[in-house]
Amino acid sequence: MIGYLKGNLVFAEEGVAIVEVNGVGYEVNCSDAVYRELVKNRGGEVYTYTAVKEDGVSLYGFVSQEEKKIFLKLISVSGVGPKMGIAVLSAMSVKDLTVKIAAGDVKGLSAVKGLGKKTAERIVLELRDKIAPAFADGDMPVAAESIADEEADDAVIALMGLGFSRAESVQAVRKAKAAGAENIQQTISYALKSMR
């Protein structure tokens, strides 16, 4: 299985790139992020997923391990194949996708071309708990002492899904709320800025 490529861009067209590595050209179906990077730099690094089906083998490329991980979670959902997974990641960043899943934003997900409402609901249902680290038994999902509303709760879960600790996430959401964030998108945006 091919998990990573580094080479020169030979050809690129509509989300497909041919990356030459030691004289061999690999055709890679790319997310928008890696496609832009490859075109801009005329080559580079690509994390890959190899899909093997009866009618052939396909490579799917990602700009980072995080993007590849969320792709693998997406294609674990019934009705979401590799092409749809790439379409979702091309329509939004990993951060935006994580926020939409954590917030249960079915409407936002189903705005992706070809992704219906039922599939978007399945994505939320199956992945909402998987994007945040597992909690120990009896541990509350968020620190409820000063964050009581559901949007703040979802924002903390989304930030944890992006790799921040529970304590960091709770503190950043508190700061965002104090700064006047009025909805989950604003809360997460403010929180991410404060964590940089």
PDB file of N, CA and C in Angstrom, residues 63-117:
ATOM      1  N   VAL A  63      -2.998  16.738   1.914  1.00  0.00           N
ATOM      2  CA  VAL A  63      -1.956  17.692   2.259  1.00  0.00           C
ATOM      3  C   VAL A  63      -1.299  17.373   3.606  1.00  0.00           C
ATOM      4  N   SER A  64      -1.995  16.630   4.479  1.00  0.00           N
ATOM      5  CA  SER A  64      -1.467  16.318   5.812  1.00  0.00           C
ATOM      6  C   SER A  64      -2.028  14.991   6.306  1.00  0.00           C
ATOM      7  N   GLN A  65      -1.405  14.477   7.363  1.00  0.00           N
ATOM      8  CA  GLN A  65      -1.914  13.251   7.996  1.00  0.00           C
ATOM      9  C   GLN A  65      -3.291  13.500   8.595  1.00  0.00           C
ATOM     10  N   GLU A  66      -3.528  14.720   9.110  1.00  0.00           N
ATOM     11  CA  GLU A  66      -4.827  15.054   9.706  1.00  0.00           C
ATOM     12  C   GLU A  66      -5.928  14.965   8.655  1.00  0.00           C
ATOM     13  N   GLU A  67      -5.641  15.493   7.461  1.00  0.00           N
ATOM     14  CA  GLU A  67      -6.628  15.442   6.389  1.00  0.00           C
ATOM     15  C   GLU A  67      -6.900  13.990   5.987  1.00  0.00           C
ATOM     16  N   LYS A  68      -5.841  13.186   5.942  1.00  0.00           N
ATOM     17  CA  LYS A  68      -6.007  11.767   5.597  1.00  0.00           C
ATOM     18  C   LYS A  68      -6.840  11.047   6.664  1.00  0.00           C
ATOM     19  N   LYS A  69      -6.586  11.364   7.933  1.00  0.00           N
ATOM     20  CA  LYS A  69      -7.326  10.711   9.028  1.00  0.00           C
ATOM     21  C   LYS A  69      -8.820  11.007   8.961  1.00  0.00           C
ATOM     22  N   ILE A  70      -9.159  12.284   8.709  1.00  0.00           N
ATOM     23  CA  ILE A  70     -10.590  12.627   8.646  1.00  0.00           C
ATOM     24  C   ILE A  70     -11.219  11.997   7.405  1.00  0.00           C
ATOM     25  N   PHE A  71     -10.454  11.864   6.318  1.00  0.00           N
ATOM     26  CA  PHE A  71     -10.928  11.181   5.112  1.00  0.00           C
ATOM     27  C   PHE A  71     -11.259   9.722   5.434  1.00  0.00           C
ATOM     28  N   LEU A  72     -10.374   9.051   6.154  1.00  0.00           N
ATOM     29  CA  LEU A  72     -10.609   7.648   6.523  1.00  0.00           C
ATOM     30  C   LEU A  72     -11.854   7.507   7.392  1.00  0.00           C
ATOM     31  N   LYS A  73     -12.086   8.492   8.259  1.00  0.00           N
ATOM     32  CA  LYS A  73     -13.305   8.468   9.072  1.00  0.00           C
ATOM     33  C   LYS A  73     -14.535   8.676   8.190  1.00  0.00           C
ATOM     34  N   LEU A  74     -14.427   9.599   7.251  1.00  0.00           N
ATOM     35  CA  LEU A  74     -15.559   9.859   6.341  1.00  0.00           C
ATOM     36  C   LEU A  74     -15.940   8.610   5.553  1.00  0.00           C
ATOM     37  N   ILE A  75     -14.944   7.926   4.970  1.00  0.00           N
ATOM     38  CA  ILE A  75     -15.271   6.767   4.124  1.00  0.00           C
ATOM     39  C   ILE A  75     -15.684   5.539   4.932  1.00  0.00           C
ATOM     40  N   SER A  76     -15.555   5.632   6.268  1.00  0.00           N
ATOM     41  CA  SER A  76     -16.058   4.541   7.112  1.00  0.00           C
ATOM     42  C   SER A  76     -17.579   4.618   7.255  1.00  0.00           C
ATOM     43  N   VAL A  77     -18.147   5.761   6.873  1.00  0.00           N
ATOM     44  CA  VAL A  77     -19.602   5.966   6.953  1.00  0.00           C
ATOM     45  C   VAL A  77     -20.258   5.339   5.733  1.00  0.00           C
ATOM     46  N   SER A  78     -21.311   4.562   5.960  1.00  0.00           N
ATOM     47  CA  SER A  78     -22.041   3.924   4.871  1.00  0.00           C
ATOM     48  C   SER A  78     -22.549   4.965   3.882  1.00  0.00           C
ATOM     49  N   GLY A  79     -22.270   4.737   2.605  1.00  0.00           N
ATOM     50  CA  GLY A  79     -22.730   5.665   1.570  1.00  0.00           C
ATOM     51  C   GLY A  79     -21.712   6.730   1.196  1.00  0.00           C
ATOM     52  N   VAL A  80     -20.572   6.756   1.891  1.00  0.00           N
ATOM     53  CA  VAL A  80     -19.515   7.721   1.566  1.00  0.00           C
ATOM     54  C   VAL A  80     -18.305   6.951   1.036  1.00  0.00           C
ATOM     55  N   GLY A  81     -18.090   7.067  -0.266  1.00  0.00           N
ATOM     56  CA  GLY A  81     -16.934   6.430  -0.887  1.00  0.00           C
ATOM     57  C   GLY A  81     -15.769   7.397  -0.972  1.00  0.00           C
ATOM     58  N   PRO A  82     -14.618   6.919  -1.487  1.00  0.00           N
ATOM     59  CA  PRO A  82     -13.449   7.787  -1.596  1.00  0.00           C
ATOM     60  C   PRO A  82     -13.686   9.056  -2.415  1.00  0.00           C
ATOM     61  N   LYS A  83     -14.431   8.959  -3.513  1.00  0.00           N
ATOM     62  CA  LYS A  83     -14.681  10.155  -4.339  1.00  0.00           C
ATOM     63  C   LYS A  83     -15.492  11.186  -3.570  1.00  0.00           C
ATOM     64  N   MET A  84     -16.484  10.729  -2.824  1.00  0.00           N
ATOM     65  CA  MET A  84     -17.285  11.655  -2.018  1.00  0.00           C
ATOM     66  C   MET A  84     -16.442  12.235  -0.877  1.00  0.00           C
ATOM     67  N   GLY A  85     -15.595  11.402  -0.285  1.00  0.00           N
ATOM     68  CA  GLY A  85     -14.708  11.881   0.782  1.00  0.00           C
ATOM     69  C   GLY A  85     -13.817  13.011   0.295  1.00  0.00           C
ATOM     70  N   ILE A  86     -13.245  12.852  -0.902  1.00  0.00           N
ATOM     71  CA  ILE A  86     -12.410  13.893  -1.506  1.00  0.00           C
ATOM     72  C   ILE A  86     -13.249  15.137  -1.810  1.00  0.00           C
ATOM     73  N   ALA A  87     -14.480  14.931  -2.290  1.00  0.00           N
ATOM     74  CA  ALA A  87     -15.365  16.063  -2.599  1.00  0.00           C
ATOM     75  C   ALA A  87     -15.648  16.885  -1.339  1.00  0.00           C
ATOM     76  N   VAL A  88     -15.884  16.205  -0.227  1.00  0.00           N
ATOM     77  CA  VAL A  88     -16.158  16.899   1.043  1.00  0.00           C
ATOM     78  C   VAL A  88     -14.935  17.702   1.469  1.00  0.00           C
ATOM     79  N   LEU A  89     -13.748  17.073   1.406  1.00  0.00           N
ATOM     80  CA  LEU A  89     -12.521  17.758   1.826  1.00  0.00           C
ATOM     81  C   LEU A  89     -12.121  18.872   0.863  1.00  0.00           C
ATOM     82  N   SER A  90     -12.593  18.793  -0.375  1.00  0.00           N
ATOM     83  CA  SER A  90     -12.317  19.855  -1.332  1.00  0.00           C
ATOM     84  C   SER A  90     -13.264  21.034  -1.125  1.00  0.00           C
ATOM     85  N   ALA A  91     -14.423  20.751  -0.545  1.00  0.00           N
ATOM     86  CA  ALA A  91     -15.423  21.803  -0.323  1.00  0.00           C
ATOM     87  C   ALA A  91     -15.168  22.586   0.957  1.00  0.00           C
ATOM     88  N   MET A  92     -14.437  21.993   1.905  1.00  0.00           N
ATOM     89  CA  MET A  92     -14.186  22.666   3.182  1.00  0.00           C
ATOM     90  C   MET A  92     -12.897  22.162   3.809  1.00  0.00           C
ATOM     91  N   SER A  93     -12.325  22.966   4.676  1.00  0.00           N
ATOM     92  CA  SER A  93     -11.094  22.573   5.363  1.00  0.00           C
ATOM     93  C   SER A  93     -11.395  21.514   6.420  1.00  0.00           C
ATOM     94  N   VAL A  94     -10.342  20.875   6.907  1.00  0.00           N
ATOM     95  CA  VAL A  94     -10.505  19.879   7.981  1.00  0.00           C
ATOM     96  C   VAL A  94     -11.141  20.541   9.201  1.00  0.00           C
ATOM     97  N   LYS A  95     -10.705  21.771   9.520  1.00  0.00           N
ATOM     98  CA  LYS A  95     -11.269  22.472  10.677  1.00  0.00           C
ATOM     99  C   LYS A  95     -12.759  22.727  10.492  1.00  0.00           C
ATOM    100  N   ASP A  96     -13.131  23.235   9.310  1.00  0.00           N
ATOM    101  CA  ASP A  96     -14.550  23.505   9.051  1.00  0.00           C
ATOM    102  C   ASP A  96     -15.383  22.232   9.109  1.00  0.00           C
ATOM    103  N   LEU A  97     -14.852  21.158   8.535  1.00  0.00           N
ATOM    104  CA  LEU A  97     -15.567  19.882   8.546  1.00  0.00           C
ATOM    105  C   LEU A  97     -15.754  19.385   9.972  1.00  0.00           C
ATOM    106  N   THR A  98     -14.695  19.460  10.770  1.00  0.00           N
ATOM    107  CA  THR A  98     -14.763  19.013  12.163  1.00  0.00           C
ATOM    108  C   THR A  98     -15.797  19.817  12.936  1.00  0.00           C
ATOM    109  N   VAL A  99     -15.817  21.121  12.710  1.00  0.00           N
ATOM    110  CA  VAL A  99     -16.790  21.991  13.384  1.00  0.00           C
ATOM    111  C   VAL A  99     -18.206  21.617  12.974  1.00  0.00           C
ATOM    112  N   LYS A 100     -18.432  21.413  11.681  1.00  0.00           N
ATOM    113  CA  LYS A 100     -19.774  21.074  11.187  1.00  0.00           C
ATOM    114  C   LYS A 100     -20.254  19.739  11.768  1.00  0.00           C
ATOM    115  N   ILE A 101     -19.364  18.762  11.835  1.00  0.00           N
ATOM    116  CA  ILE A 101     -19.744  17.457  12.395  1.00  0.00           C
ATOM    117  C   ILE A 101     -20.049  17.607  13.884  1.00  0.00           C
ATOM    118  N   ALA A 102     -19.162  18.281  14.616  1.00  0.00           N
ATOM    119  CA  ALA A 102     -19.361  18.450  16.064  1.00  0.00           C
ATOM    120  C   ALA A 102     -20.637  19.225  16.368  1.00  0.00           C
ATOM    121  N   ALA A 103     -20.955  20.205  15.506  1.00  0.00           N
ATOM    122  CA  ALA A 103     -22.142  21.041  15.723  1.00  0.00           C
ATOM    123  C   ALA A 103     -23.415  20.399  15.192  1.00  0.00           C
ATOM    124  N   GLY A 104     -23.276  19.260  14.496  1.00  0.00           N
ATOM    125  CA  GLY A 104     -24.450  18.610  13.917  1.00  0.00           C
ATOM    126  C   GLY A 104     -25.040  19.420  12.773  1.00  0.00           C
ATOM    127  N   ASP A 105     -24.174  20.124  12.040  1.00  0.00           N
ATOM    128  CA  ASP A 105     -24.608  21.015  10.961  1.00  0.00           C
ATOM    129  C   ASP A 105     -24.866  20.222   9.672  1.00  0.00           C
ATOM    130  N   VAL A 106     -26.010  19.540   9.621  1.00  0.00           N
ATOM    131  CA  VAL A 106     -26.386  18.718   8.472  1.00  0.00           C
ATOM    132  C   VAL A 106     -26.559  19.591   7.228  1.00  0.00           C
ATOM    133  N   LYS A 107     -27.147  20.766   7.404  1.00  0.00           N
ATOM    134  CA  LYS A 107     -27.367  21.668   6.274  1.00  0.00           C
ATOM    135  C   LYS A 107     -26.035  22.088   5.647  1.00  0.00           C
ATOM    136  N   GLY A 108     -25.060  22.417   6.489  1.00  0.00           N
ATOM    137  CA  GLY A 108     -23.744  22.819   6.004  1.00  0.00           C
ATOM    138  C   GLY A 108     -23.042  21.697   5.260  1.00  0.00           C
ATOM    139  N   LEU A 109     -23.164  20.473   5.771  1.00  0.00           N
ATOM    140  CA  LEU A 109     -22.538  19.315   5.120  1.00  0.00           C
ATOM    141  C   LEU A 109     -23.226  18.986   3.801  1.00  0.00           C
ATOM    142  N   SER A 110     -24.551  19.048   3.787  1.00  0.00           N
ATOM    143  CA  SER A 110     -25.278  18.668   2.574  1.00  0.00           C
ATOM    144  C   SER A 110     -25.170  19.720   1.479  1.00  0.00           C
ATOM    145  N   ALA A 111     -24.501  20.848   1.779  1.00  0.00           N
ATOM    146  CA  ALA A 111     -24.224  21.845   0.740  1.00  0.00           C
ATOM    147  C   ALA A 111     -23.135  21.362  -0.222  1.00  0.00           C
ATOM    148  N   VAL A 112     -22.399  20.315   0.181  1.00  0.00           N
ATOM    149  CA  VAL A 112     -21.374  19.737  -0.696  1.00  0.00           C
ATOM    150  C   VAL A 112     -22.066  19.068  -1.873  1.00  0.00           C
ATOM    151  N   LYS A 113     -21.622  19.383  -3.072  1.00  0.00           N
ATOM    152  CA  LYS A 113     -22.237  18.838  -4.284  1.00  0.00           C
ATOM    153  C   LYS A 113     -22.212  17.304  -4.250  1.00  0.00           C
ATOM    154  N   GLY A 114     -23.397  16.706  -4.411  1.00  0.00           N
ATOM    155  CA  GLY A 114     -23.514  15.248  -4.440  1.00  0.00           C
ATOM    156  C   GLY A 114     -23.750  14.598  -3.084  1.00  0.00           C
ATOM    157  N   LEU A 115     -23.661  15.380  -2.013  1.00  0.00           N
ATOM    158  CA  LEU A 115     -23.863  14.834  -0.668  1.00  0.00           C
ATOM    159  C   LEU A 115     -25.274  15.172  -0.207  1.00  0.00           C
ATOM    160  N   GLY A 116     -26.132  14.155  -0.139  1.00  0.00           N
ATOM    161  CA  GLY A 116     -27.521  14.357   0.246  1.00  0.00           C
ATOM    162  C   GLY A 116     -27.703  14.517   1.744  1.00  0.00           C
ATOM    163  N   LYS A 117     -28.904  14.946   2.118  1.00  0.00           N
ATOM    164  CA  LYS A 117     -29.216  15.194   3.527  1.00  0.00           C
ATOM    165  C   LYS A 117     -29.089  13.923   4.372  1.00  0.00           C
TER     166      LYS A 117
END
